[in-house]
GROMACS .gro file of C-alpha atoms in nm:
model
  262
    1UNK     CA    1  -9.075  -7.427  -0.088
    2UNK     CA    2  -9.374  -7.635  -0.172
    3UNK     CA    3  -9.389  -7.981  -0.309
    4UNK     CA    4  -9.585  -8.322  -0.253
    5UNK     CA    5  -9.539  -8.530   0.034
    6UNK     CA    6  -9.418  -8.868   0.050
    7UNK     CA    7  -9.401  -9.189   0.325
    8UNK     CA    8  -9.056  -9.025   0.362
    9UNK     CA    9  -9.186  -8.711   0.508
   10UNK     CA   10  -9.382  -8.913   0.744
   11UNK     CA   11  -9.244  -8.885   1.095
   12UNK     CA   12  -9.185  -8.517   1.059
   13UNK     CA   13  -9.592  -8.461   0.889
   14UNK     CA   14  -9.729  -8.596   1.240
   15UNK     CA   15  -9.465  -8.378   1.505
   16UNK     CA   16  -9.639  -8.114   1.290
   17UNK     CA   17  -9.962  -8.211   1.302
   18UNK     CA   18  -9.980  -8.311   1.651
   19UNK     CA   19  -9.933  -7.965   1.794
   20UNK     CA   20 -10.280  -7.896   1.678
   21UNK     CA   21 -10.435  -8.253   1.704
   22UNK     CA   22 -10.816  -8.209   1.727
   23UNK     CA   23 -10.818  -7.936   1.444
   24UNK     CA   24 -10.609  -8.142   1.216
   25UNK     CA   25 -10.803  -8.475   1.306
   26UNK     CA   26 -10.938  -8.494   0.921
   27UNK     CA   27 -10.552  -8.481   0.819
   28UNK     CA   28 -10.401  -8.724   1.054
   29UNK     CA   29 -10.702  -8.955   0.982
   30UNK     CA   30 -10.720  -8.934   0.598
   31UNK     CA   31 -10.346  -9.003   0.598
   32UNK     CA   32 -10.344  -9.283   0.840
   33UNK     CA   33 -10.596  -9.457   0.671
   34UNK     CA   34 -10.466  -9.377   0.310
   35UNK     CA   35 -10.138  -9.292   0.282
   36UNK     CA   36  -9.960  -9.057   0.041
   37UNK     CA   37 -10.023  -9.251  -0.267
   38UNK     CA   38 -10.363  -9.278  -0.317
   39UNK     CA   39 -10.500  -9.146  -0.612
   40UNK     CA   40 -10.784  -8.974  -0.460
   41UNK     CA   41 -10.582  -8.803  -0.243
   42UNK     CA   42 -10.263  -8.583  -0.210
   43UNK     CA   43 -10.120  -8.403   0.056
   44UNK     CA   44  -9.860  -8.126   0.024
   45UNK     CA   45  -9.599  -7.910   0.243
   46UNK     CA   46  -9.456  -7.594   0.263
   47UNK     CA   47  -9.093  -7.596   0.416
   48UNK     CA   48  -8.883  -7.315   0.533
   49UNK     CA   49  -8.544  -7.223   0.421
   50UNK     CA   50  -8.403  -7.489   0.710
   51UNK     CA   51  -8.612  -7.738   0.572
   52UNK     CA   52  -8.916  -7.743   0.841
   53UNK     CA   53  -9.292  -7.791   0.765
   54UNK     CA   54  -9.488  -7.428   0.830
   55UNK     CA   55  -9.794  -7.550   0.655
   56UNK     CA   56  -9.981  -7.838   0.529
   57UNK     CA   57 -10.271  -7.856   0.238
   58UNK     CA   58 -10.473  -8.176   0.207
   59UNK     CA   59 -10.653  -8.311  -0.109
   60UNK     CA   60 -10.969  -8.537  -0.049
   61UNK     CA   61 -11.107  -8.636  -0.349
   62UNK     CA   62 -11.235  -8.285  -0.420
   63UNK     CA   63 -11.223  -8.135  -0.104
   64UNK     CA   64 -10.945  -7.955   0.037
   65UNK     CA   65 -10.844  -7.872   0.393
   66UNK     CA   66 -10.489  -7.592   0.471
   67UNK     CA   67 -10.359  -7.590   0.788
   68UNK     CA   68 -10.047  -7.333   0.935
   69UNK     CA   69 -10.004  -7.257   1.276
   70UNK     CA   70  -9.897  -6.914   1.139
   71UNK     CA   71  -9.776  -6.728   0.817
   72UNK     CA   72  -9.810  -6.941   0.505
   73UNK     CA   73  -9.834  -6.917   0.128
   74UNK     CA   74 -10.191  -6.911   0.074
   75UNK     CA   75 -10.089  -6.798  -0.304
   76UNK     CA   76  -9.905  -7.112  -0.385
   77UNK     CA   77 -10.141  -7.345  -0.220
   78UNK     CA   78 -10.460  -7.154  -0.373
   79UNK     CA   79 -10.251  -7.210  -0.715
   80UNK     CA   80 -10.220  -7.580  -0.621
   81UNK     CA   81 -10.616  -7.612  -0.564
   82UNK     CA   82 -10.672  -7.428  -0.902
   83UNK     CA   83 -10.442  -7.690  -1.077
   84UNK     CA   84 -10.589  -7.993  -0.949
   85UNK     CA   85 -10.964  -7.904  -0.845
   86UNK     CA   86 -11.202  -8.110  -1.041
   87UNK     CA   87 -11.497  -7.891  -1.010
   88UNK     CA   88 -11.562  -7.510  -1.094
   89UNK     CA   89 -11.666  -7.422  -0.727
   90UNK     CA   90 -11.401  -7.542  -0.489
   91UNK     CA   91 -11.461  -7.744  -0.152
   92UNK     CA   92 -11.250  -7.613   0.124
   93UNK     CA   93 -11.253  -7.627   0.493
   94UNK     CA   94 -11.077  -7.559   0.780
   95UNK     CA   95 -10.958  -7.348   1.101
   96UNK     CA   96 -11.150  -7.017   1.001
   97UNK     CA   97 -10.845  -6.830   1.041
   98UNK     CA   98 -10.677  -7.018   0.792
   99UNK     CA   99 -10.931  -7.087   0.552
  100UNK     CA  100 -11.068  -6.734   0.519
  101UNK     CA  101 -10.714  -6.631   0.334
  102UNK     CA  102 -10.858  -6.868   0.019
  103UNK     CA  103 -11.179  -6.651   0.010
  104UNK     CA  104 -11.070  -6.384  -0.234
  105UNK     CA  105 -10.806  -6.625  -0.407
  106UNK     CA  106 -11.058  -6.916  -0.482
  107UNK     CA  107 -11.411  -6.922  -0.622
  108UNK     CA  108 -11.561  -7.096  -0.309
  109UNK     CA  109 -11.918  -7.255  -0.241
  110UNK     CA  110 -12.139  -7.110   0.002
  111UNK     CA  111 -11.977  -7.045   0.354
  112UNK     CA  112 -12.083  -7.200   0.685
  113UNK     CA  113 -11.879  -7.152   1.044
  114UNK     CA  114 -11.938  -7.400   1.287
  115UNK     CA  115 -11.830  -7.390   1.666
  116UNK     CA  116 -11.563  -7.654   1.713
  117UNK     CA  117 -11.533  -7.803   2.063
  118UNK     CA  118 -11.358  -8.123   2.220
  119UNK     CA  119 -11.391  -8.322   2.531
  120UNK     CA  120 -11.090  -8.398   2.735
  121UNK     CA  121 -11.279  -8.580   3.047
  122UNK     CA  122 -11.547  -8.852   3.084
  123UNK     CA  123 -11.637  -8.692   3.409
  124UNK     CA  124 -11.976  -8.532   3.315
  125UNK     CA  125 -12.045  -8.765   3.017
  126UNK     CA  126 -12.073  -9.100   3.300
  127UNK     CA  127 -12.346  -8.888   3.475
  128UNK     CA  128 -12.533  -8.882   3.128
  129UNK     CA  129 -12.505  -9.253   3.014
  130UNK     CA  130 -12.810  -9.350   3.246
  131UNK     CA  131 -12.962  -9.692   3.244
  132UNK     CA  132 -13.012  -9.706   2.841
  133UNK     CA  133 -12.894  -9.988   2.646
  134UNK     CA  134 -12.630  -9.821   2.407
  135UNK     CA  135 -12.538 -10.048   2.126
  136UNK     CA  136 -12.261 -10.071   1.846
  137UNK     CA  137 -12.368 -10.098   1.520
  138UNK     CA  138 -12.235 -10.349   1.262
  139UNK     CA  139 -12.235 -10.358   0.901
  140UNK     CA  140 -12.579 -10.527   0.875
  141UNK     CA  141 -12.739 -10.194   1.100
  142UNK     CA  142 -12.606  -9.953   0.773
  143UNK     CA  143 -12.935  -9.931   0.607
  144UNK     CA  144 -13.114  -9.903   0.945
  145UNK     CA  145 -12.910  -9.608   1.022
  146UNK     CA  146 -12.980  -9.459   0.689
  147UNK     CA  147 -13.349  -9.532   0.751
  148UNK     CA  148 -13.347  -9.346   1.070
  149UNK     CA  149 -13.134  -9.048   0.885
  150UNK     CA  150 -13.424  -9.016   0.616
  151UNK     CA  151 -13.722  -9.019   0.908
  152UNK     CA  152 -13.554  -8.685   1.037
  153UNK     CA  153 -13.586  -8.334   0.823
  154UNK     CA  154 -13.277  -8.214   0.920
  155UNK     CA  155 -13.096  -8.470   0.768
  156UNK     CA  156 -12.916  -8.523   0.447
  157UNK     CA  157 -12.869  -8.815   0.320
  158UNK     CA  158 -12.637  -8.828  -0.033
  159UNK     CA  159 -12.589  -9.119  -0.284
  160UNK     CA  160 -12.228  -9.160  -0.120
  161UNK     CA  161 -12.358  -9.200   0.238
  162UNK     CA  162 -12.394  -9.576   0.262
  163UNK     CA  163 -12.068  -9.625   0.080
  164UNK     CA  164 -11.920  -9.381   0.358
  165UNK     CA  165 -12.055  -9.563   0.654
  166UNK     CA  166 -11.930  -9.921   0.543
  167UNK     CA  167 -11.568  -9.783   0.475
  168UNK     CA  168 -11.578  -9.614   0.783
  169UNK     CA  169 -11.673  -9.944   1.001
  170UNK     CA  170 -11.454 -10.156   0.746
  171UNK     CA  171 -11.130  -9.927   0.818
  172UNK     CA  172 -11.220  -9.852   1.165
  173UNK     CA  173 -11.183  -9.508   1.105
  174UNK     CA  174 -11.574  -9.449   1.199
  175UNK     CA  175 -11.838  -9.615   1.433
  176UNK     CA  176 -12.220  -9.574   1.494
  177UNK     CA  177 -12.394  -9.617   1.828
  178UNK     CA  178 -12.773  -9.659   1.871
  179UNK     CA  179 -13.053  -9.705   2.109
  180UNK     CA  180 -13.375  -9.897   1.945
  181UNK     CA  181 -13.725  -9.936   2.077
  182UNK     CA  182 -13.942 -10.254   1.979
  183UNK     CA  183 -13.642 -10.343   1.724
  184UNK     CA  184 -13.669 -10.019   1.552
  185UNK     CA  185 -13.338  -9.801   1.576
  186UNK     CA  186 -13.474  -9.441   1.712
  187UNK     CA  187 -13.166  -9.261   1.794
  188UNK     CA  188 -12.790  -9.283   1.696
  189UNK     CA  189 -12.453  -9.111   1.660
  190UNK     CA  190 -12.164  -9.147   1.495
  191UNK     CA  191 -11.769  -9.093   1.399
  192UNK     CA  192 -11.609  -9.026   1.118
  193UNK     CA  193 -11.220  -8.956   1.060
  194UNK     CA  194 -11.105  -9.160   1.386
  195UNK     CA  195 -10.706  -9.177   1.435
  196UNK     CA  196 -10.490  -9.272   1.671
  197UNK     CA  197 -10.539  -8.903   1.863
  198UNK     CA  198 -10.901  -8.806   1.807
  199UNK     CA  199 -11.243  -8.863   1.632
  200UNK     CA  200 -11.531  -8.623   1.519
  201UNK     CA  201 -11.846  -8.713   1.663
  202UNK     CA  202 -12.133  -8.673   1.358
  203UNK     CA  203 -12.460  -8.768   1.318
  204UNK     CA  204 -12.626  -8.724   1.603
  205UNK     CA  205 -12.986  -8.808   1.565
  206UNK     CA  206 -13.356  -8.886   1.762
  207UNK     CA  207 -13.649  -8.974   1.625
  208UNK     CA  208 -13.905  -8.763   1.590
  209UNK     CA  209 -14.129  -8.887   1.852
  210UNK     CA  210 -13.847  -9.033   2.106
  211UNK     CA  211 -13.723  -8.691   2.153
  212UNK     CA  212 -13.670  -8.532   2.491
  213UNK     CA  213 -13.621  -8.865   2.664
  214UNK     CA  214 -13.215  -8.842   2.709
  215UNK     CA  215 -13.131  -9.087   2.444
  216UNK     CA  216 -12.889  -8.868   2.199
  217UNK     CA  217 -12.711  -8.749   2.530
  218UNK     CA  218 -12.696  -9.099   2.642
  219UNK     CA  219 -12.551  -9.220   2.284
  220UNK     CA  220 -12.269  -8.931   2.310
  221UNK     CA  221 -12.212  -9.004   2.643
  222UNK     CA  222 -12.111  -9.353   2.594
  223UNK     CA  223 -11.899  -9.267   2.273
  224UNK     CA  224 -11.710  -8.988   2.474
  225UNK     CA  225 -11.651  -9.249   2.744
  226UNK     CA  226 -11.520  -9.509   2.508
  227UNK     CA  227 -11.286  -9.312   2.275
  228UNK     CA  228 -11.114  -9.134   2.607
  229UNK     CA  229 -11.049  -9.477   2.740
  230UNK     CA  230 -10.868  -9.576   2.359
  231UNK     CA  231 -10.693  -9.257   2.384
  232UNK     CA  232 -10.874  -9.056   2.152
  233UNK     CA  233 -11.001  -8.684   2.178
  234UNK     CA  234 -11.375  -8.656   2.108
  235UNK     CA  235 -11.436  -8.356   1.894
  236UNK     CA  236 -11.779  -8.220   1.735
  237UNK     CA  237 -11.926  -7.933   1.553
  238UNK     CA  238 -12.209  -7.722   1.630
  239UNK     CA  239 -12.370  -7.427   1.511
  240UNK     CA  240 -12.712  -7.466   1.717
  241UNK     CA  241 -12.702  -7.285   2.037
  242UNK     CA  242 -12.941  -7.552   2.236
  243UNK     CA  243 -12.700  -7.839   2.102
  244UNK     CA  244 -12.408  -7.632   2.226
  245UNK     CA  245 -12.563  -7.647   2.582
  246UNK     CA  246 -12.627  -8.021   2.560
  247UNK     CA  247 -12.276  -8.102   2.445
  248UNK     CA  248 -12.089  -7.838   2.703
  249UNK     CA  249 -12.314  -8.026   2.968
  250UNK     CA  250 -12.112  -8.383   2.873
  251UNK     CA  251 -11.791  -8.185   2.914
  252UNK     CA  252 -11.698  -8.059   2.563
  253UNK     CA  253 -11.547  -7.700   2.528
  254UNK     CA  254 -11.505  -7.474   2.261
  255UNK     CA  255 -11.182  -7.442   2.096
  256UNK     CA  256 -11.222  -7.203   1.786
  257UNK     CA  257 -11.434  -7.173   1.453
  258UNK     CA  258 -11.416  -7.410   1.171
  259UNK     CA  259 -11.544  -7.283   0.831
  260UNK     CA  260 -11.651  -7.504   0.552
  261UNK     CA  261 -11.696  -7.377   0.210
  262UNK     CA  262 -11.949  -7.629  -0.021
   0.00000   0.00000   0.00000
């Protein structure tokens, strides 16, 4: 049986999602931040005959994330997605072995597969922080963050990027740390989907003229140390082998693959 979940299901939902807290950080973060009644978010659950959860599906605006530790009703979830999707090209992401079950069931966008990793220790990060002055951004710094990202060819800034940064800071579900030189922000890294158990590190960037100085590594190292001190598991995606080697040096370890369809 599949049905929409409510606040009355919260304890069972979180017991279920905590089985795999890193891979479920987006679902956990969105439920903690916005609950079960927001008009831009839905959460469905599949239950077995004994009333235990078998799978969860999250809709956040026009994006969907399914999760199941074993077999689940992919046809039933696909039907819900078709009924609620606002676009003919569906945005879906999730653990790769789960997400791929929708490839023949839905008109998905272009696929991108990323390495998913987590960091359980700050032993190596502490060695990388160096003597750099890493600062935490405030709301007044949002436009400076966006200006840095626009100067970097690899980054895509969308019209919604500013609102997302502001909302993340206001809800404590995201933060940005940075390094500046002569009053100019030259490197930064952010978190997203912060929740009580974990956080995703995103937006790691350095201005072209300041690369090779260890700024990005120092910022990520600071994020790792602070998050772990708060009881949150730092996680991140990468698909660039060079970046992967840097993250591994900081103590991150690959735990699987994440698929995104856009």
